[in-house]
XYZ file of C-alpha atoms in Angstrom:
410
model
C -16.774 -12.776 -16.666
C -19.247 -11.256 -19.119
C -18.640 -14.002 -21.719
C -19.241 -16.659 -19.051
C -22.517 -15.002 -18.016
C -23.583 -14.776 -21.668
C -22.842 -18.477 -22.148
C -24.991 -19.323 -19.111
C -27.853 -17.210 -20.477
C -27.670 -18.922 -23.879
C -27.570 -22.422 -22.379
C -30.300 -24.636 -23.908
C -33.294 -25.636 -21.822
C -34.295 -29.162 -20.902
C -37.861 -30.316 -20.310
C -37.410 -30.171 -16.530
C -35.657 -26.775 -16.505
C -38.316 -25.284 -18.780
C -40.904 -26.118 -16.123
C -39.288 -23.589 -13.785
C -39.571 -20.791 -16.332
C -42.407 -18.283 -16.326
C -42.741 -19.090 -20.048
C -42.996 -22.859 -19.536
C -46.360 -23.122 -21.332
C -45.036 -21.360 -24.436
C -41.726 -23.230 -24.536
C -43.244 -26.672 -24.074
C -45.908 -26.036 -26.702
C -43.230 -25.013 -29.208
C -41.283 -28.124 -28.260
C -44.262 -30.376 -28.954
C -44.851 -28.874 -32.412
C -41.202 -29.287 -33.397
C -39.643 -25.855 -32.948
C -37.919 -25.596 -29.572
C -35.690 -28.592 -28.672
C -35.633 -29.288 -24.945
C -32.590 -31.515 -24.850
C -30.063 -32.939 -27.308
C -31.978 -35.889 -28.747
C -31.034 -36.743 -32.337
C -34.543 -38.088 -32.906
C -35.945 -34.672 -32.051
C -33.581 -33.050 -34.542
C -35.008 -35.362 -37.204
C -38.491 -34.356 -36.066
C -37.589 -30.675 -36.527
C -36.279 -31.364 -40.036
C -39.430 -33.302 -40.875
C -41.724 -30.500 -39.665
C -39.769 -27.893 -41.603
C -39.811 -30.104 -44.715
C -43.609 -30.338 -44.470
C -43.810 -26.554 -44.657
C -41.479 -26.468 -47.657
C -43.590 -29.138 -49.355
C -46.728 -27.082 -48.810
C -45.116 -24.062 -50.472
C -43.873 -26.151 -53.392
C -47.320 -27.742 -53.850
C -48.979 -24.315 -53.817
C -46.481 -22.866 -56.286
C -47.109 -25.740 -58.692
C -50.863 -25.223 -58.406
C -50.511 -21.473 -59.109
C -48.477 -22.234 -62.241
C -51.456 -24.216 -63.569
C -54.262 -21.819 -62.638
C -52.629 -18.383 -62.614
C -55.144 -17.061 -65.167
C -57.990 -17.845 -62.761
C -57.787 -15.025 -60.182
C -60.282 -16.658 -57.811
C -58.425 -19.982 -57.676
C -55.024 -18.312 -57.508
C -55.881 -16.057 -54.576
C -57.264 -18.994 -52.575
C -54.017 -20.921 -53.056
C -51.892 -17.859 -52.300
C -53.784 -17.310 -49.035
C -52.925 -20.847 -47.953
C -49.303 -20.556 -49.093
C -48.625 -17.365 -47.165
C -50.493 -18.528 -44.060
C -48.531 -21.771 -43.867
C -45.355 -20.051 -45.063
C -45.553 -17.641 -42.142
C -45.083 -20.516 -39.713
C -42.172 -21.884 -41.722
C -40.403 -18.517 -41.863
C -40.849 -17.974 -38.114
C -39.457 -21.447 -37.497
C -36.437 -20.613 -39.664
C -35.781 -17.406 -37.717
C -35.787 -19.393 -34.491
C -33.394 -22.050 -35.809
C -30.960 -19.335 -36.946
C -30.992 -17.645 -33.508
C -31.486 -20.408 -30.945
C -28.975 -18.988 -28.408
C -30.685 -15.585 -28.509
C -34.088 -17.151 -27.809
C -32.687 -19.121 -24.866
C -31.103 -15.940 -23.542
C -34.352 -14.031 -23.962
C -36.325 -16.568 -21.910
C -33.720 -16.681 -19.137
C -33.658 -12.893 -18.986
C -37.452 -12.845 -18.674
C -37.137 -15.105 -15.632
C -34.425 -12.848 -14.234
C -36.593 -9.803 -14.868
C -39.539 -11.345 -13.020
C -37.353 -11.992 -9.962
C -35.792 -8.513 -10.023
C -38.686 -6.853 -8.181
C -39.966 -9.973 -6.436
C -38.856 -8.787 -2.986
C -40.835 -5.556 -3.330
C -43.860 -7.461 -4.651
C -43.809 -10.060 -1.865
C -44.119 -7.315 0.757
C -46.866 -5.445 -1.107
C -50.097 -7.297 -2.022
C -51.045 -4.683 -4.629
C -47.772 -5.161 -6.523
C -47.967 -8.934 -6.215
C -51.488 -8.851 -7.633
C -50.247 -6.982 -10.724
C -47.622 -9.637 -11.413
C -49.942 -12.581 -10.819
C -52.696 -10.996 -12.902
C -50.306 -10.537 -15.827
C -49.213 -14.173 -15.627
C -52.809 -15.418 -15.560
C -53.754 -13.157 -18.455
C -50.794 -14.359 -20.522
C -51.579 -18.028 -19.813
C -55.287 -17.638 -20.666
C -54.456 -15.744 -23.828
C -51.959 -18.377 -24.959
C -54.298 -21.296 -24.306
C -57.262 -19.508 -25.850
C -55.493 -18.567 -29.077
C -53.885 -21.998 -29.536
C -57.183 -23.803 -28.952
C -59.036 -21.389 -31.217
C -56.445 -21.975 -33.939
C -56.790 -25.742 -33.552
C -60.580 -25.453 -33.736
C -60.287 -24.049 -37.253
C -59.573 -27.573 -38.413
C -63.167 -28.479 -37.597
C -64.298 -26.001 -40.270
C -61.537 -26.329 -42.846
C -60.617 -30.014 -42.870
C -63.971 -31.760 -43.508
C -65.529 -29.004 -45.603
C -64.786 -30.569 -49.062
C -66.209 -33.915 -47.909
C -69.366 -32.352 -46.437
C -70.123 -29.847 -49.198
C -69.866 -32.247 -52.132
C -68.690 -35.801 -51.368
C -68.958 -36.822 -55.018
C -66.158 -34.426 -56.036
C -62.646 -35.362 -55.066
C -61.590 -31.988 -53.699
C -58.705 -31.287 -51.352
C -59.072 -28.967 -48.340
C -56.507 -26.317 -49.355
C -54.567 -26.790 -52.581
C -56.065 -28.602 -55.578
C -54.010 -30.658 -58.039
C -55.119 -29.415 -61.466
C -52.405 -31.441 -63.206
C -54.238 -34.710 -62.421
C -57.652 -33.484 -61.162
C -56.902 -34.819 -57.663
C -56.900 -38.418 -58.857
C -53.438 -39.545 -57.732
C -52.879 -40.313 -54.036
C -56.029 -38.423 -53.075
C -56.331 -39.804 -49.539
C -52.643 -39.262 -48.823
C -52.697 -35.714 -50.207
C -55.785 -34.907 -48.139
C -54.165 -36.175 -44.942
C -50.849 -34.411 -45.615
C -52.535 -31.049 -46.255
C -54.503 -31.307 -43.011
C -51.449 -32.248 -40.962
C -49.293 -29.497 -42.496
C -52.005 -26.883 -41.957
C -52.467 -27.903 -38.308
C -48.737 -27.947 -37.552
C -47.803 -24.716 -39.333
C -50.748 -22.869 -37.782
C -49.699 -24.015 -34.305
C -46.098 -23.002 -34.951
C -47.059 -19.564 -36.232
C -49.513 -18.857 -33.409
C -47.162 -20.382 -30.836
C -44.364 -17.973 -31.779
C -46.783 -15.046 -31.673
C -48.093 -16.054 -28.233
C -44.521 -16.314 -26.939
C -43.760 -12.685 -27.768
C -47.168 -11.392 -26.705
C -46.741 -13.154 -23.352
C -43.325 -11.561 -22.862
C -44.694 -8.103 -23.667
C -47.528 -8.586 -21.151
C -45.004 -9.523 -18.454
C -42.721 -6.587 -19.307
C -45.658 -4.180 -19.140
C -46.517 -5.579 -15.688
C -42.951 -5.043 -14.488
C -43.091 -1.442 -15.683
C -46.415 -0.969 -13.899
C -44.901 -2.316 -10.679
C -41.917 -0.010 -11.096
C -44.153 3.020 -11.622
C -46.067 2.298 -8.415
C -42.826 1.841 -6.487
C -41.443 5.139 -7.759
C -44.681 6.973 -7.034
C -44.725 5.771 -3.411
C -41.199 6.875 -2.510
C -41.609 8.754 0.768
C -39.465 9.978 3.649
C -40.278 7.617 6.484
C -39.417 9.271 9.805
C -41.715 7.191 11.965
C -40.402 6.414 15.377
C -38.217 9.530 15.597
C -37.578 10.895 19.079
C -36.816 14.400 20.310
C -33.789 16.659 19.910
C -30.733 15.263 18.190
C -32.520 11.976 17.504
C -34.875 13.797 15.096
C -32.011 15.024 12.933
C -30.399 11.587 12.961
C -33.648 9.827 12.043
C -34.268 12.331 9.255
C -30.844 11.662 7.783
C -31.390 7.898 7.876
C -34.842 8.274 6.285
C -33.436 10.349 3.429
C -30.670 7.818 2.832
C -33.200 4.994 2.762
C -35.367 6.921 0.310
C -32.354 7.547 -1.917
C -31.371 3.871 -1.685
C -34.885 2.820 -2.733
C -34.715 5.199 -5.692
C -31.364 3.752 -6.754
C -32.905 0.276 -6.722
C -35.791 1.568 -8.855
C -33.319 3.110 -11.309
C -31.458 -0.202 -11.506
C -34.708 -2.053 -12.167
C -35.625 0.475 -14.866
C -32.262 0.021 -16.580
C -32.642 -3.768 -16.541
C -36.110 -3.526 -18.080
C -34.880 -1.184 -20.821
C -31.899 -3.444 -21.495
C -34.207 -6.414 -21.862
C -36.562 -4.404 -24.111
C -33.688 -3.914 -26.572
C -33.044 -7.669 -26.642
C -36.759 -8.341 -27.077
C -36.982 -5.870 -29.954
C -33.978 -7.393 -31.738
C -35.390 -10.907 -31.365
C -39.027 -10.140 -32.111
C -38.519 -7.629 -34.927
C -38.128 -10.109 -37.839
C -40.971 -12.277 -36.544
C -43.308 -9.292 -36.267
C -42.317 -8.062 -39.730
C -43.060 -11.505 -41.175
C -46.463 -11.517 -39.510
C -47.389 -8.010 -40.660
C -46.275 -8.524 -44.264
C -47.882 -11.951 -44.657
C -51.131 -11.038 -42.899
C -51.626 -7.923 -45.013
C -51.319 -10.012 -48.174
C -53.416 -12.884 -46.859
C -56.038 -10.464 -45.529
C -56.597 -8.851 -48.902
C -56.940 -12.156 -50.768
C -59.250 -13.594 -48.079
C -61.456 -10.507 -48.384
C -61.410 -10.999 -52.142
C -62.515 -14.620 -51.764
C -65.288 -13.634 -49.359
C -66.631 -11.039 -51.802
C -66.185 -12.590 -55.220
C -65.915 -16.359 -54.770
C -68.708 -18.467 -56.255
C -67.746 -21.394 -54.000
C -69.827 -21.149 -50.825
C -67.432 -23.437 -48.932
C -64.529 -21.082 -49.694
C -66.600 -18.137 -48.488
C -67.439 -19.866 -45.186
C -63.821 -20.850 -44.599
C -62.573 -17.347 -45.321
C -65.173 -15.725 -43.056
C -64.107 -17.990 -40.198
C -60.438 -17.322 -40.886
C -60.604 -13.501 -41.058
C -60.747 -12.948 -37.257
C -57.503 -14.897 -36.856
C -55.627 -12.619 -39.250
C -56.826 -9.494 -37.496
C -56.384 -11.031 -34.059
C -52.733 -11.937 -34.610
C -51.800 -8.408 -35.650
C -53.936 -6.802 -32.951
C -52.342 -8.882 -30.173
C -48.886 -7.599 -31.106
C -50.079 -4.001 -31.386
C -52.077 -4.124 -28.146
C -49.272 -5.711 -26.093
C -46.560 -3.422 -27.494
C -48.780 -0.398 -26.847
C -49.192 -1.548 -23.246
C -45.411 -1.629 -22.868
C -45.160 1.888 -24.287
C -47.906 3.261 -22.003
C -46.457 1.683 -18.865
C -42.986 2.963 -19.724
C -44.357 6.501 -19.947
C -46.178 5.974 -16.639
C -42.814 5.623 -14.887
C -41.994 9.243 -15.752
C -45.408 10.431 -14.605
C -45.146 8.479 -11.339
C -41.854 10.207 -10.518
C -43.727 13.481 -10.017
C -45.990 11.819 -7.439
C -43.227 10.833 -5.061
C -42.099 12.952 -2.129
C -39.270 14.651 -4.055
C -39.904 18.104 -2.534
C -38.690 16.976 0.891
C -35.844 14.874 -0.520
C -32.153 15.651 -0.586
C -30.060 16.971 -3.456
C -28.711 13.562 -4.486
C -32.246 12.151 -4.642
C -33.490 14.992 -6.839
C -30.525 14.637 -9.178
C -31.094 10.877 -9.589
C -34.823 11.428 -10.032
C -34.234 13.913 -12.865
C -32.125 11.320 -14.652
C -34.878 8.722 -14.244
C -37.538 11.138 -15.537
C -35.469 12.119 -18.582
C -34.810 8.489 -19.482
C -38.412 7.396 -18.900
C -39.724 10.192 -21.123
C -38.013 8.616 -24.115
C -40.726 6.432 -25.739
C -40.151 2.695 -25.420
C -41.245 1.629 -28.895
C -41.018 -1.938 -30.175
C -40.718 -2.298 -33.940
C -41.308 -4.732 -36.782
C -38.205 -5.110 -38.899
C -36.668 -2.163 -37.000
C -38.779 -0.014 -39.322
C -42.460 -0.101 -38.415
C -43.488 0.827 -34.838
C -45.802 -1.716 -33.229
C -48.739 0.100 -31.652
C -52.465 0.609 -32.104
C -51.913 3.026 -34.957
C -49.915 0.315 -36.739
C -52.910 -2.021 -36.500
C -55.101 0.514 -38.278
C -52.382 0.983 -40.902
C -52.269 -2.781 -41.522
C -56.054 -2.911 -41.937
C -55.993 0.028 -44.358
C -53.157 -1.518 -46.373
C -54.962 -4.846 -46.602
C -58.160 -3.143 -47.757
C -56.238 -1.144 -50.389
C -54.769 -4.331 -51.889
C -58.228 -5.916 -51.759
C -59.673 -2.987 -53.735
C -56.875 -3.379 -56.278
C -57.670 -7.075 -56.703
C -61.336 -6.183 -57.126
C -60.485 -3.760 -59.947
C -58.313 -6.401 -61.641
C -61.135 -8.930 -61.384
C -63.644 -6.521 -62.947
C -61.312 -5.810 -65.855
C -60.776 -9.517 -66.475
C -64.545 -10.132 -66.463
C -65.218 -7.210 -68.788
């Protein structure tokens, strides 16, 4: 029975079935950029291979360029920044392809999680507003970040042609072995396409996980409000023996509502473990790559003599910080809302409740007091403190590069 349920959860999505998912925007975007197949088309499989090969080509082109200009720290760091930025999308794509069933299961479990408390939300406008607000926030955030990422092409792609049309310069990686003379137009077009696709893949994967964390935090917020409003409802009780009977029924209903809350809490925690296992390598890739890219972009902004490189790096810096901050902010929201469940338990009418209710409530409080922490690589906690740590680490590497540059100049 369990294996059959697991197989259903891991069943691939189609384009039509993805439209019924709460994550339809994220899934369909990843499908369009060549990551998430919605169907069994062989042509799409070739498309996936082609997109992945473009990322590999970008890394190979950058590595070859570094081998020619490794003595020039300014040129090397600019190429390395591009390699790691594009490589991040390729690595995230590889993680997805190695764990496709887990990603399908994760999305289906999100949909199941959203329907778990739907009955309580439908009868309570305040709870329904929390859920709808989280969905709108996630959709706006996804669209905003993807469009902002695409808008970077307006700055990066035409910059070499605008700054100095007489020089045959490429937008990201130069070809010092032939001074950009061979296949210049083709190389220019390929670099722009690869940059656009890999950036959309990388940001698309990040938005998927941030969206899920926003929805999980909303479900925990709904659960906390439900727990906090558990009351003994004895309205309509008559006189005499009817009072005792109504009181008994009210206590049983209160206990039944608590049991449903406990079940919902367990389902959310069970899903959080799956989310952590799936997201952990992606988050670790993002943190490691963005720390390295951040330090070299800061170096370019400070020491580069090329004004076009400085402008591009200044425009790109908010993206690096924004990607890391989104993870840390969303994961911190999950942690805060999980702790709120324990606090809300003290607000319910437990004093007037029966022994079985108090016993179940103690179990819920003890479990909710255990911090719900999402991690990167199962090592680094993802929270606001982690964001500050990433910024400090990036600045430390930047200072090291600055010292190396001074020594080479001296």
